[in-house]
């Protein structure tokens, strides 16, 4: 499975950004797609995830400012982030996982988001 992420870059505080990720390869149905982030010196943390059935989950630090969406037919996931803060600066990773047999877990290469004036 390959994950291709796009949409990172430099954004001013208060601005918005949309990250996209496309999964390709041999993918079974019923898996979770999501975004994690890791800032320098900090652990990787959940930003948002969505199941194939549409159940979403947000990390505490972005809830209310972010919206995750998914296209099951295209195996794509998008993350819209608004009201960005400098503390949102991090490398954002796309992730897919399936917890039932056959299980899998794959990470994308990461895309840098920098929030700065």
CSV table of C-alpha atoms in Angstrom, one decimal:
chain,number,residue,atom,x,y,z
A,1,UNK,CA,0.0,0.0,0.0
A,2,UNK,CA,1.3,3.4,-0.9
A,3,UNK,CA,0.1,6.7,0.6
A,4,UNK,CA,0.6,9.9,-1.2
A,5,UNK,CA,0.0,13.0,0.9
A,6,UNK,CA,-0.1,16.6,-0.3
A,7,UNK,CA,-1.1,20.1,0.9
A,8,UNK,CA,1.5,21.0,3.4
A,9,UNK,CA,3.2,24.4,3.5
A,10,UNK,CA,3.5,27.7,5.2
A,11,UNK,CA,0.4,29.3,6.6
A,12,UNK,CA,-0.1,32.4,8.6
A,13,UNK,CA,-1.7,32.2,12.1
A,14,UNK,CA,-5.5,32.2,11.7
A,15,UNK,CA,-5.3,30.8,8.2
A,16,UNK,CA,-6.5,27.5,6.8
A,17,UNK,CA,-5.0,24.5,5.2
A,18,UNK,CA,-6.2,21.4,3.5
A,19,UNK,CA,-4.3,18.2,3.5
A,20,UNK,CA,-5.1,15.3,1.2
A,21,UNK,CA,-3.9,11.7,1.1
A,22,UNK,CA,-4.6,9.0,-1.5
A,23,UNK,CA,-4.0,5.3,-0.8
A,24,UNK,CA,-3.2,2.9,-3.6
A,25,UNK,CA,-2.2,-0.7,-4.0
A,26,UNK,CA,-3.9,-3.8,-2.6
A,27,UNK,CA,-6.4,-2.5,0.0
A,28,UNK,CA,-9.1,-4.4,1.6
A,29,UNK,CA,-12.3,-2.8,2.7
A,30,UNK,CA,-13.2,-1.6,6.2
A,31,UNK,CA,-10.1,0.3,7.3
A,32,UNK,CA,-9.5,3.5,9.1
A,33,UNK,CA,-7.8,6.5,7.4
A,34,UNK,CA,-6.4,9.3,9.4
A,35,UNK,CA,-3.9,12.0,10.1
A,36,UNK,CA,-1.3,12.2,12.9
A,37,UNK,CA,1.3,14.9,13.5
A,38,UNK,CA,4.6,15.2,15.2
A,39,UNK,CA,6.2,18.4,16.3
A,40,UNK,CA,9.9,18.6,17.2
A,41,UNK,CA,10.6,17.1,20.6
A,42,UNK,CA,7.1,15.7,20.9
A,43,UNK,CA,5.4,12.4,20.5
A,44,UNK,CA,3.3,11.7,17.4
A,45,UNK,CA,-0.4,12.4,18.2
A,46,UNK,CA,-3.7,11.8,16.5
A,47,UNK,CA,-5.1,14.7,14.6
A,48,UNK,CA,-8.2,13.0,13.2
A,49,UNK,CA,-9.4,9.7,11.8
A,50,UNK,CA,-12.4,8.3,10.0
A,51,UNK,CA,-13.7,4.8,9.5
A,52,UNK,CA,-15.0,3.4,6.3
A,53,UNK,CA,-18.5,3.8,7.9
A,54,UNK,CA,-17.9,7.5,8.6
A,55,UNK,CA,-17.2,7.5,12.3
A,56,UNK,CA,-14.8,10.3,13.0
A,57,UNK,CA,-12.5,11.0,15.9
A,58,UNK,CA,-10.5,14.2,16.5
A,59,UNK,CA,-7.6,14.9,18.7
A,60,UNK,CA,-8.3,17.3,21.6
A,61,UNK,CA,-5.9,20.0,20.2
A,62,UNK,CA,-7.7,20.3,16.9
A,63,UNK,CA,-11.3,19.5,17.7
A,64,UNK,CA,-13.6,22.3,16.6
A,65,UNK,CA,-11.1,23.6,14.1
A,66,UNK,CA,-10.7,20.7,11.8
A,67,UNK,CA,-12.9,18.5,9.6
A,68,UNK,CA,-11.9,15.2,8.2
A,69,UNK,CA,-13.6,13.7,5.2
A,70,UNK,CA,-13.2,10.5,3.2
A,71,UNK,CA,-14.0,9.1,-0.3
A,72,UNK,CA,-14.3,5.4,0.0
A,73,UNK,CA,-14.6,4.9,-3.7
A,74,UNK,CA,-11.3,6.7,-4.3
A,75,UNK,CA,-9.5,5.7,-1.0
A,76,UNK,CA,-8.7,9.3,-0.3
A,77,UNK,CA,-8.9,11.3,2.9
A,78,UNK,CA,-8.8,15.0,3.4
A,79,UNK,CA,-8.2,17.2,6.4
A,80,UNK,CA,-9.4,20.7,6.5
A,81,UNK,CA,-7.8,22.8,9.3
A,82,UNK,CA,-8.9,26.3,10.2
A,83,UNK,CA,-7.9,28.9,12.7
A,84,UNK,CA,-4.3,27.6,12.6
A,85,UNK,CA,-2.0,28.3,15.4
A,86,UNK,CA,1.8,28.3,15.6
A,87,UNK,CA,1.5,25.2,17.8
A,88,UNK,CA,-0.1,23.4,14.9
A,89,UNK,CA,3.4,23.4,13.3
A,90,UNK,CA,4.4,19.8,12.7
A,91,UNK,CA,5.0,17.1,10.2
A,92,UNK,CA,1.6,15.6,9.4
A,93,UNK,CA,1.4,11.9,8.5
A,94,UNK,CA,-1.3,10.1,6.7
A,95,UNK,CA,-2.1,6.7,8.2
A,96,UNK,CA,-4.3,3.8,7.3
A,97,UNK,CA,-5.0,0.7,9.4
A,98,UNK,CA,-7.2,-2.3,9.5
A,99,UNK,CA,-7.7,-4.1,12.8
A,100,UNK,CA,-9.4,-7.2,11.5
A,101,UNK,CA,-7.8,-10.0,9.5
A,102,UNK,CA,-6.0,-9.3,7.3
A,103,UNK,CA,-4.6,-6.5,9.5
A,104,UNK,CA,-2.3,-3.7,8.2
A,105,UNK,CA,-0.9,-0.4,9.2
A,106,UNK,CA,0.8,2.0,6.8
A,107,UNK,CA,2.2,5.5,7.1
A,108,UNK,CA,2.7,8.1,4.5
A,109,UNK,CA,5.9,10.0,4.1
A,110,UNK,CA,4.8,13.1,6.0
A,111,UNK,CA,4.1,16.6,4.9
A,112,UNK,CA,5.4,19.7,6.8
A,113,UNK,CA,2.9,22.3,8.0
A,114,UNK,CA,4.4,25.5,9.3
A,115,UNK,CA,2.2,28.1,10.9
A,116,UNK,CA,4.1,31.4,11.2
A,117,UNK,CA,3.8,35.0,10.3
